[in-house]
Coordinates of C-alpha atoms and ligand atoms in Angstrom, one line a residue:
M21 CA -26.8 -52.2 -18.1
L22 CA -26.1 -54.8 -15.4
Q23 CA -23.7 -56.7 -17.7
D24 CA -21.6 -53.5 -17.8
C25 CA -21.0 -53.4 -14.0
P26 CA -17.3 -53.1 -13.2
L27 CA -17.3 -56.3 -11.1
P28 CA -14.0 -57.6 -9.8
E29 CA -14.1 -60.8 -11.8
A30 CA -14.9 -58.9 -15.1
V31 CA -12.0 -56.5 -14.6
R32 CA -9.6 -59.3 -13.5
E33 CA -10.5 -61.4 -16.5
R34 CA -9.5 -58.5 -18.8
L35 CA -6.4 -57.6 -16.8
P36 CA -5.2 -60.8 -15.2
D37 CA -1.6 -59.6 -14.5
S38 CA -2.4 -56.0 -13.5
L39 CA -1.2 -54.5 -10.2
F40 CA -4.8 -53.2 -9.8
T41 CA -6.7 -56.5 -10.1
R42 CA -4.9 -58.4 -7.3
H43 CA -7.2 -57.0 -4.5
V44 CA -10.5 -55.5 -5.8
Y45 CA -13.4 -54.5 -3.5
Y46 CA -16.8 -53.8 -5.2
F47 CA -19.7 -52.2 -3.5
P48 CA -23.2 -51.4 -4.9
R49 CA -23.3 -48.7 -2.3
I50 CA -20.7 -47.3 0.1
G51 CA -20.0 -44.0 2.0
S52 CA -16.9 -43.1 0.0
T53 CA -14.4 -45.3 -1.8
N54 CA -11.6 -43.0 -0.8
A55 CA -12.6 -43.3 2.9
Y56 CA -12.8 -47.1 2.6
A57 CA -9.4 -47.3 0.8
R58 CA -7.8 -45.1 3.5
E59 CA -9.0 -47.5 6.2
L60 CA -7.6 -50.4 4.2
A61 CA -4.3 -48.6 3.7
K62 CA -4.0 -47.8 7.4
K63 CA -4.4 -51.5 8.2
G64 CA -1.7 -52.4 5.7
G65 CA -3.8 -52.8 2.5
A66 CA -1.4 -53.7 -0.4
E67 CA -0.3 -51.4 -3.1
G68 CA -2.6 -51.6 -6.1
T69 CA -5.7 -52.4 -4.0
M70 CA -8.8 -51.0 -5.8
V71 CA -12.1 -50.1 -4.3
I72 CA -15.0 -49.6 -6.8
A73 CA -18.5 -48.5 -6.0
E74 CA -21.7 -48.0 -8.0
E75 CA -23.0 -45.3 -5.6
Q76 CA -21.6 -43.2 -2.8
T77 CA -23.6 -41.7 0.0
K78 CA -20.7 -39.5 1.1
G79 CA -18.7 -39.1 -2.0
Q80 CA -15.8 -36.7 -1.3
G81 CA -14.4 -34.0 -3.5
R82 CA -11.6 -31.6 -3.0
M83 CA -11.8 -28.8 -0.4
G84 CA -14.5 -30.5 1.6
R85 CA -16.9 -30.6 -1.4
Q86 CA -19.2 -33.5 -2.1
W87 CA -19.1 -35.7 -5.2
Y88 CA -22.5 -36.5 -6.7
S89 CA -23.0 -39.4 -9.0
P90 CA -26.2 -41.4 -9.7
A91 CA -25.9 -45.1 -9.1
Y92 CA -24.8 -47.5 -11.9
H93 CA -23.9 -44.9 -14.5
N94 CA -20.4 -43.7 -13.9
L95 CA -17.0 -44.8 -12.6
L96 CA -16.2 -44.3 -9.0
F97 CA -13.0 -45.9 -7.7
S98 CA -10.0 -45.5 -5.5
I99 CA -6.6 -47.1 -5.6
I100 CA -3.9 -47.5 -2.9
L101 CA -0.4 -46.7 -4.0
R102 CA 2.8 -47.1 -1.9
P103 CA 5.5 -45.4 -3.9
A104 CA 8.9 -45.2 -2.2
F105 CA 9.3 -41.4 -2.5
S106 CA 9.0 -38.2 -0.6
I107 CA 5.8 -36.2 -0.2
D108 CA 7.0 -33.5 -2.6
R109 CA 6.4 -36.0 -5.4
V110 CA 2.9 -37.0 -4.5
F111 CA 1.3 -34.5 -6.9
S112 CA 2.9 -36.4 -9.8
L113 CA 0.4 -39.2 -9.0
T114 CA -2.5 -36.8 -9.5
M115 CA -0.8 -35.7 -12.7
L116 CA -0.4 -39.2 -14.1
T117 CA -3.9 -40.2 -13.1
A118 CA -5.3 -37.2 -15.0
L119 CA -3.1 -38.2 -18.0
A120 CA -4.4 -41.8 -17.9
L121 CA -8.0 -40.5 -17.8
V122 CA -7.5 -38.1 -20.7
D123 CA -5.6 -40.5 -22.8
A124 CA -8.1 -43.3 -22.2
I125 CA -11.1 -41.0 -23.1
N126 CA -9.4 -39.6 -26.1
N127 CA -8.3 -43.1 -27.3
M128 CA -11.7 -44.6 -27.0
T129 CA -13.8 -41.8 -28.3
N130 CA -13.5 -38.9 -30.8
V131 CA -13.6 -36.2 -28.1
K132 CA -10.7 -34.1 -26.9
A133 CA -10.7 -34.0 -23.1
L134 CA -8.3 -31.7 -21.4
I135 CA -6.8 -31.3 -17.9
K136 CA -7.7 -28.5 -15.7
W137 CA -5.2 -27.8 -13.0
P138 CA -4.9 -29.2 -10.4
N139 CA -7.1 -32.3 -10.7
D140 CA -9.9 -32.1 -13.1
V141 CA -10.7 -33.5 -16.6
Y142 CA -12.8 -31.1 -18.7
L143 CA -14.6 -31.4 -22.0
K144 CA -15.9 -28.3 -23.7
N145 CA -15.3 -26.2 -20.6
K146 CA -17.4 -28.5 -18.4
K147 CA -16.1 -30.9 -15.8
M148 CA -16.2 -34.6 -16.6
A149 CA -14.0 -36.1 -14.0
G150 CA -12.3 -35.2 -10.7
I151 CA -9.4 -36.8 -8.8
L152 CA -9.0 -36.7 -5.1
T153 CA -5.5 -37.7 -3.9
E154 CA -4.9 -38.2 -0.2
F155 CA -1.8 -39.5 1.5
S156 CA -0.1 -40.3 4.8
A157 CA 3.6 -39.8 5.4
N158 CA 6.2 -40.2 8.1
K159 CA 9.8 -39.1 8.5
K160 CA 10.9 -41.7 6.0
G161 CA 8.5 -40.5 3.3
V162 CA 5.1 -41.5 1.9
E163 CA 3.4 -44.4 3.7
Y164 CA 0.4 -44.6 1.3
V165 CA -1.5 -42.6 -1.2
V166 CA -5.1 -43.1 -2.1
V167 CA -6.1 -41.8 -5.5
G168 CA -9.8 -41.5 -6.0
I169 CA -11.5 -41.0 -9.4
G170 CA -15.0 -40.0 -10.2
L171 CA -15.7 -40.0 -14.0
N172 CA -19.1 -39.2 -15.5
V173 CA -19.6 -41.8 -18.1
N174 CA -23.3 -42.7 -18.9
W175 CA -25.1 -40.2 -16.8
D176 CA -27.4 -37.8 -18.5
V177 CA -26.3 -34.7 -16.6
T178 CA -29.4 -32.8 -17.5
D179 CA -31.3 -34.7 -14.8
K180 CA -29.5 -32.7 -12.2
S181 CA -30.3 -29.2 -13.3
G182 CA -28.1 -27.5 -10.7
L183 CA -25.0 -29.1 -12.4
N184 CA -26.2 -28.8 -16.0
H185 CA -24.0 -25.8 -16.9
L186 CA -21.0 -27.0 -14.9
A187 CA -20.7 -30.7 -15.5
T188 CA -20.8 -33.0 -18.4
S189 CA -20.4 -36.7 -19.2
L190 CA -19.1 -38.9 -22.0
V191 CA -22.6 -39.9 -23.1
R192 CA -23.7 -36.3 -23.3
E193 CA -20.7 -35.4 -25.5
I194 CA -20.5 -38.5 -27.8
G195 CA -24.3 -39.1 -28.0
H196 CA -24.3 -42.8 -27.1
P197 CA -23.5 -44.9 -24.0
I198 CA -20.0 -46.4 -23.6
S199 CA -18.9 -49.6 -21.8
R200 CA -17.8 -48.7 -18.3
I201 CA -15.7 -51.9 -18.1
D202 CA -13.9 -51.1 -21.4
L203 CA -13.1 -47.6 -20.2
L204 CA -12.0 -48.8 -16.7
V205 CA -9.7 -51.4 -18.3
K206 CA -8.1 -48.8 -20.6
I207 CA -7.6 -46.4 -17.7
L208 CA -6.0 -49.0 -15.5
E209 CA -3.7 -50.2 -18.3
L210 CA -2.5 -46.6 -18.8
L211 CA -2.3 -45.9 -15.1
E212 CA -0.1 -48.9 -14.5
R213 CA 2.2 -48.1 -17.5
Y214 CA 2.6 -44.5 -16.4
Y215 CA 3.1 -45.4 -12.8
W216 CA 6.0 -47.8 -13.5
L217 CA 7.6 -45.1 -15.7
L218 CA 7.3 -42.7 -12.9
L219 CA 8.9 -45.1 -10.4
K220 CA 11.7 -45.7 -12.8
G221 CA 12.4 -42.0 -13.0
Q222 CA 11.2 -41.8 -16.6
D223 CA 8.7 -39.1 -15.8
R224 CA 9.6 -36.3 -18.1
F225 CA 6.8 -37.2 -20.5
I226 CA 4.2 -36.7 -17.7
Y227 CA 5.1 -33.0 -17.3
K228 CA 5.5 -32.5 -21.1
R229 CA 2.1 -34.1 -21.8
W230 CA 0.4 -32.3 -18.9
N231 CA 1.5 -29.0 -20.3
E232 CA 0.3 -30.0 -23.8
L233 CA -3.1 -31.2 -22.5
S234 CA -3.7 -28.4 -20.1
M235 CA -6.7 -26.2 -20.7
V236 CA -5.3 -23.3 -18.7
I237 CA -1.9 -22.7 -20.2
G238 CA -1.8 -19.2 -21.7
K239 CA -5.3 -18.4 -20.4
E240 CA -6.4 -15.7 -18.1
V241 CA -7.7 -17.1 -14.9
L242 CA -9.0 -16.2 -11.5
V243 CA -7.1 -18.0 -8.8
N244 CA -9.4 -18.7 -5.8
F245 CA -7.6 -18.9 -2.5
S246 CA -9.1 -19.5 0.9
N247 CA -8.7 -15.8 1.6
G248 CA -9.5 -14.2 -1.7
R249 CA -8.9 -14.3 -5.5
K250 CA -6.4 -13.0 -7.9
K251 CA -6.4 -12.5 -11.7
A252 CA -3.4 -13.9 -13.5
R253 CA -2.2 -15.5 -16.7
V254 CA -1.0 -19.1 -16.6
K255 CA 2.5 -19.7 -17.9
R256 CA 3.1 -23.4 -17.3
I257 CA 2.8 -26.3 -14.8
A258 CA 6.0 -26.9 -13.0
K259 CA 7.5 -30.3 -12.3
N260 CA 6.2 -30.3 -8.7
G261 CA 2.7 -29.6 -10.0
A262 CA 2.8 -25.9 -9.1
L263 CA 1.0 -23.5 -11.3
V264 CA 3.3 -20.8 -12.6
I265 CA 1.3 -17.6 -13.1
E266 CA 2.0 -14.1 -14.1
D267 CA 0.0 -11.3 -12.5
E268 CA -1.2 -8.1 -14.1
D269 CA 2.1 -6.4 -13.1
G270 CA 4.1 -9.0 -14.9
K271 CA 5.3 -10.6 -11.7
Q272 CA 5.6 -14.4 -11.8
S273 CA 4.8 -16.7 -8.9
S274 CA 4.0 -20.4 -8.3
I275 CA 0.9 -21.7 -6.5
I276 CA 0.6 -25.2 -5.2
C277 CA -2.9 -25.1 -3.8
G278 CA -6.0 -23.4 -5.0
D279 CA -8.8 -23.5 -7.5
L280 CA -9.1 -21.8 -10.9
T281 CA -11.9 -20.1 -12.8
V282 CA -11.0 -19.6 -16.5
V283 CA -11.9 -16.1 -17.6
F284 CA -13.6 -16.2 -20.9
P285 CA -13.3 -13.1 -23.1
S286 CA -16.6 -11.3 -23.1
L287 CA -18.5 -11.4 -26.3
P288 CA -18.9 -8.2 -28.3
G289 CA -22.0 -6.4 -27.1
S290 CA -22.2 -8.4 -23.9
Ligands
LIG322 C1 -13.0 -33.2 -7.0 O1 -13.1 -32.9 -8.2 O2 -13.1 -32.5 -6.1 C2 -12.5 -34.7 -6.7 C3 -13.6 -35.6 -6.8 C4 -13.2 -37.1 -6.6 C5 -14.4 -38.0 -6.5 C6 -14.0 -39.4 -6.4 S1 -15.4 -40.5 -6.6 C7 -14.5 -41.8 -6.1 C8 -13.6 -41.4 -4.9 N1 -14.3 -41.5 -3.7 C9 -14.6 -40.3 -3.1 O3 -15.2 -40.1 -2.1 N2 -14.1 -39.3 -3.9 C10 -13.4 -39.8 -5.1

């Protein structure tokens, strides 16, 4: 659907006054939108600058993973932010981005997407979107943040059999294609609204909604660290984004970095 390409002029026409449509870069093919946005940011790229691509040859995920997405089906974009705050608040940008994604998806469709700590959007226990937040800081605080989003929209995930049981897309869940421009516009509207609220200090709603929309609260999980894994139950997500867990001995602790596997109760007889 060529008419559905998220071209700068199409997005700008729909959101003429948005922070995110002042400087838009669009690439049919690029290494990584995050890498490109980082370079722009280092050279002084303005807050709100958005880099969109149809295909990435080196799409980056968290923890050195790759992000795969077939060309012209999904949403792949990165945004430069320059919030005047300290690095301990950077995670709130991942939180509000996840919230904007989930709210946009749930508004435009009849599905119920959820957030999987720390940076994923899930639907029916399969991953539909990932967020990669990278930043640079100095003594005074954050210099720039690049928030990168990969969202599976119109991709028939079954064509990539290795990902079939792990990943999903909107088309797979709702049964028909959805306009990528409409979805991008909704995400950007929400992202901007939530971002201004965060900057004004009106951010309580982010933490409240994150806990409400989290798919891991109350669940038994395996926390995967670089040097091992640990079984625990998730209590809540703290304001700084840390996951508050309780281990099998009832001891509570917070983790700020890691990956989770949700432990599903085994079926009778299995
Ligand atoms: C993850 O789940 O590990 C995060 C994936 C983030 C992927 C997006 S796609 C657009 C942007 N550019 C990148 O290279 N990565 C992010």
